[in-house]
Amino acid sequence: MSSGWGCQYLTTHEGEKEWCRKLQHKCDPGCKGCVLFGAGFFSQENTPSNQAFERRKAKKRSDDPLEGR
């Protein structure tokens, strides 16, 4: 069994094989505006998405928002 991910905005455009219809530029997974921004940790270290992911993880939101009431 194989797994993978497919983006609904990924298409081809004027010879470019990986084009983002949403952002109107070459696909760069995890860039600002991308549906993956801050959603997970990327192997490329200096991406803004990794910083956003770390900030989101650091908030440590409760699963029970009414806890303690």
Tab-separated table of N, CA and C in Angstrom:
chain	number	residue	atom	x	y	z
A	1	MET	N	0.838	-1.166	0.000
A	1	MET	CA	0.000	0.000	0.000
A	1	MET	C	0.891	1.239	0.000
A	2	SER	N	0.564	2.179	-0.844
A	2	SER	CA	1.348	3.408	-0.896
A	2	SER	C	0.519	4.567	-0.372
A	3	SER	N	1.211	5.588	0.064
A	3	SER	CA	0.516	6.774	0.548
A	3	SER	C	1.160	7.995	-0.079
A	4	GLY	N	0.466	9.083	-0.021
A	4	GLY	CA	0.995	10.310	-0.583
A	4	GLY	C	0.031	11.449	-0.365
A	5	TRP	N	0.398	12.576	-0.872
A	5	TRP	CA	-0.417	13.752	-0.715
A	5	TRP	C	-0.532	14.426	-2.060
A	6	GLY	N	-1.694	14.906	-2.393
A	6	GLY	CA	-1.907	15.623	-3.633
A	6	GLY	C	-2.545	16.970	-3.351
A	7	CYS	N	-2.015	18.010	-3.937
A	7	CYS	CA	-2.540	19.356	-3.728
A	7	CYS	C	-3.552	19.684	-4.811
A	8	GLN	N	-4.682	20.228	-4.407
A	8	GLN	CA	-5.717	20.580	-5.364
A	8	GLN	C	-5.322	21.779	-6.222
A	9	TYR	N	-4.305	22.533	-5.831
A	9	TYR	CA	-3.880	23.716	-6.569
A	9	TYR	C	-2.692	23.454	-7.495
A	10	LEU	N	-2.112	22.267	-7.447
A	10	LEU	CA	-0.938	21.936	-8.248
A	10	LEU	C	-1.338	21.663	-9.690
A	11	THR	N	-0.688	22.340	-10.635
A	11	THR	CA	-0.981	22.170	-12.056
A	11	THR	C	0.278	22.479	-12.863
A	12	THR	N	0.172	22.464	-14.184
A	12	THR	CA	1.273	22.873	-15.055
A	12	THR	C	0.915	24.220	-15.668
A	13	HIS	N	1.945	25.013	-15.983
A	13	HIS	CA	1.700	26.346	-16.529
A	13	HIS	C	2.900	26.777	-17.357
A	14	GLU	N	2.690	27.019	-18.633
A	14	GLU	CA	3.729	27.510	-19.548
A	14	GLU	C	5.056	26.764	-19.392
A	15	GLY	N	5.003	25.459	-19.406
A	15	GLY	CA	6.203	24.638	-19.322
A	15	GLY	C	6.670	24.337	-17.908
A	16	GLU	N	6.145	25.025	-16.935
A	16	GLU	CA	6.489	24.771	-15.533
A	16	GLU	C	5.664	23.587	-15.048
A	17	LYS	N	6.338	22.522	-14.588
A	17	LYS	CA	5.631	21.300	-14.207
A	17	LYS	C	4.933	21.404	-12.860
A	18	GLU	N	5.456	22.176	-11.946
A	18	GLU	CA	4.851	22.308	-10.617
A	18	GLU	C	4.464	23.768	-10.396
A	19	TRP	N	3.218	24.103	-10.720
A	19	TRP	CA	2.719	25.467	-10.639
A	19	TRP	C	1.552	25.525	-9.667
A	20	CYS	N	1.543	26.505	-8.784
A	20	CYS	CA	0.465	26.673	-7.814
A	20	CYS	C	-0.571	27.642	-8.380
A	21	ARG	N	-1.780	27.133	-8.638
A	21	ARG	CA	-2.855	27.993	-9.144
A	21	ARG	C	-3.295	29.004	-8.090
A	22	LYS	N	-3.219	28.646	-6.832
A	22	LYS	CA	-3.671	29.528	-5.757
A	22	LYS	C	-2.767	30.751	-5.623
A	23	LEU	N	-1.458	30.523	-5.628
A	23	LEU	CA	-0.500	31.604	-5.396
A	23	LEU	C	0.093	32.181	-6.674
A	24	GLN	N	-0.174	31.529	-7.807
A	24	GLN	CA	0.297	31.982	-9.118
A	24	GLN	C	1.823	32.075	-9.216
A	25	HIS	N	2.514	31.057	-8.698
A	25	HIS	CA	3.961	30.947	-8.875
A	25	HIS	C	4.371	29.486	-8.736
A	26	LYS	N	5.675	29.214	-8.955
A	26	LYS	CA	6.186	27.850	-8.846
A	26	LYS	C	5.874	27.295	-7.460
A	27	CYS	N	5.467	26.043	-7.430
A	27	CYS	CA	5.100	25.399	-6.172
A	27	CYS	C	6.288	25.401	-5.207
A	28	ASP	N	6.049	25.899	-4.010
A	28	ASP	CA	7.031	25.903	-2.928
A	28	ASP	C	6.291	25.464	-1.670
A	29	PRO	N	6.207	24.150	-1.422
A	29	PRO	CA	5.416	23.663	-0.292
A	29	PRO	C	5.836	24.303	1.028
A	30	GLY	N	4.868	24.846	1.723
A	30	GLY	CA	5.134	25.451	3.017
A	30	GLY	C	5.369	26.941	2.987
A	31	CYS	N	5.370	27.565	1.801
A	31	CYS	CA	5.560	29.014	1.758
A	31	CYS	C	4.301	29.713	2.266
A	32	LYS	N	4.412	30.986	2.611
A	32	LYS	CA	3.249	31.727	3.111
A	32	LYS	C	2.155	31.724	2.053
A	33	GLY	N	0.950	31.419	2.486
A	33	GLY	CA	-0.191	31.332	1.582
A	33	GLY	C	-0.491	29.919	1.143
A	34	CYS	N	0.476	29.022	1.292
A	34	CYS	CA	0.307	27.612	0.932
A	34	CYS	C	-0.614	26.939	1.949
A	35	VAL	N	-1.401	25.981	1.487
A	35	VAL	CA	-2.303	25.265	2.391
A	35	VAL	C	-1.531	24.465	3.440
A	36	LEU	N	-0.254	24.223	3.217
A	36	LEU	CA	0.568	23.470	4.167
A	36	LEU	C	1.324	24.360	5.150
A	37	PHE	N	1.231	25.683	5.007
A	37	PHE	CA	1.998	26.600	5.852
A	37	PHE	C	1.672	26.376	7.323
A	38	GLY	N	2.673	26.021	8.106
A	38	GLY	CA	2.520	25.815	9.544
A	38	GLY	C	1.823	24.526	9.933
A	39	ALA	N	1.489	23.690	8.956
A	39	ALA	CA	0.744	22.463	9.250
A	39	ALA	C	1.641	21.319	9.690
A	40	GLY	N	2.909	21.380	9.352
A	40	GLY	CA	3.829	20.305	9.705
A	40	GLY	C	5.257	20.792	9.615
A	41	PHE	N	6.193	19.934	9.973
A	41	PHE	CA	7.611	20.281	9.964
A	41	PHE	C	8.240	19.771	8.679
A	42	PHE	N	8.922	20.651	7.929
A	42	PHE	CA	9.561	20.300	6.669
A	42	PHE	C	11.038	19.990	6.885
A	43	SER	N	11.601	19.160	6.023
A	43	SER	CA	13.007	18.781	6.160
A	43	SER	C	13.940	19.943	5.837
A	44	GLN	N	13.494	20.889	5.025
A	44	GLN	CA	14.287	22.080	4.733
A	44	GLN	C	14.249	22.978	5.970
A	45	GLU	N	15.390	23.212	6.586
A	45	GLU	CA	15.439	23.844	7.906
A	45	GLU	C	14.987	25.300	7.942
A	46	ASN	N	15.350	26.090	6.959
A	46	ASN	CA	15.112	27.534	7.032
A	46	ASN	C	13.833	27.969	6.330
A	47	THR	N	12.780	27.214	6.462
A	47	THR	CA	11.514	27.604	5.850
A	47	THR	C	10.625	28.277	6.896
A	48	PRO	N	9.919	29.348	6.525
A	48	PRO	CA	9.035	30.027	7.482
A	48	PRO	C	7.952	29.108	8.041
A	49	SER	N	7.594	28.071	7.303
A	49	SER	CA	6.576	27.131	7.766
A	49	SER	C	7.026	26.418	9.033
A	50	ASN	N	8.299	26.062	9.122
A	50	ASN	CA	8.812	25.388	10.322
A	50	ASN	C	8.721	26.298	11.540
A	51	GLN	N	9.010	27.578	11.355
A	51	GLN	CA	8.920	28.529	12.462
A	51	GLN	C	7.471	28.682	12.919
A	52	ALA	N	6.540	28.745	11.969
A	52	ALA	CA	5.120	28.851	12.307
A	52	ALA	C	4.643	27.585	13.015
A	53	PHE	N	5.135	26.437	12.566
A	53	PHE	CA	4.757	25.169	13.187
A	53	PHE	C	5.243	25.120	14.634
A	54	GLU	N	6.467	25.557	14.874
A	54	GLU	CA	7.023	25.562	16.235
A	54	GLU	C	6.238	26.509	17.142
A	55	ARG	N	5.848	27.686	16.629
A	55	ARG	CA	5.053	28.623	17.431
A	55	ARG	C	3.698	28.016	17.781
A	56	ARG	N	3.085	27.344	16.808
A	56	ARG	CA	1.780	26.724	17.049
A	56	ARG	C	1.901	25.613	18.085
A	57	LYS	N	2.986	24.822	17.988
A	57	LYS	CA	3.200	23.722	18.922
A	57	LYS	C	3.473	24.249	20.334
A	58	ALA	N	4.141	25.375	20.434
A	58	ALA	CA	4.510	25.940	21.731
A	58	ALA	C	3.302	26.467	22.503
A	59	LYS	N	2.224	26.780	21.822
A	59	LYS	CA	1.045	27.315	22.508
A	59	LYS	C	0.405	26.291	23.428
A	60	LYS	N	0.537	25.010	23.102
A	60	LYS	CA	0.013	23.910	23.920
A	60	LYS	C	-1.442	24.142	24.311
A	61	ARG	N	-2.270	24.295	23.318
A	61	ARG	CA	-3.686	24.499	23.580
A	61	ARG	C	-4.303	23.249	24.190
A	62	SER	N	-5.249	23.453	25.052
A	62	SER	CA	-5.924	22.358	25.734
A	62	SER	C	-6.945	21.706	24.812
A	63	ASP	N	-7.098	20.396	24.941
A	63	ASP	CA	-8.140	19.698	24.200
A	63	ASP	C	-9.509	19.995	24.798
A	64	ASP	N	-9.525	20.424	26.047
A	64	ASP	CA	-10.772	20.738	26.740
A	64	ASP	C	-10.762	22.230	27.088
A	65	PRO	N	-11.353	23.087	26.229
A	65	PRO	CA	-11.283	24.528	26.464
A	65	PRO	C	-12.015	24.988	27.723
A	66	LEU	N	-12.925	24.177	28.265
A	66	LEU	CA	-13.666	24.562	29.463
A	66	LEU	C	-13.078	23.962	30.733
A	67	GLU	N	-11.885	23.415	30.618
A	67	GLU	CA	-11.222	22.801	31.766
A	67	GLU	C	-10.998	23.842	32.864
A	68	GLY	N	-11.341	23.486	34.093
A	68	GLY	CA	-11.118	24.379	35.213
A	68	GLY	C	-12.261	25.336	35.489
A	69	ARG	N	-13.325	25.250	34.741
A	69	ARG	CA	-14.472	26.141	34.999
A	69	ARG	C	-15.443	25.503	35.927
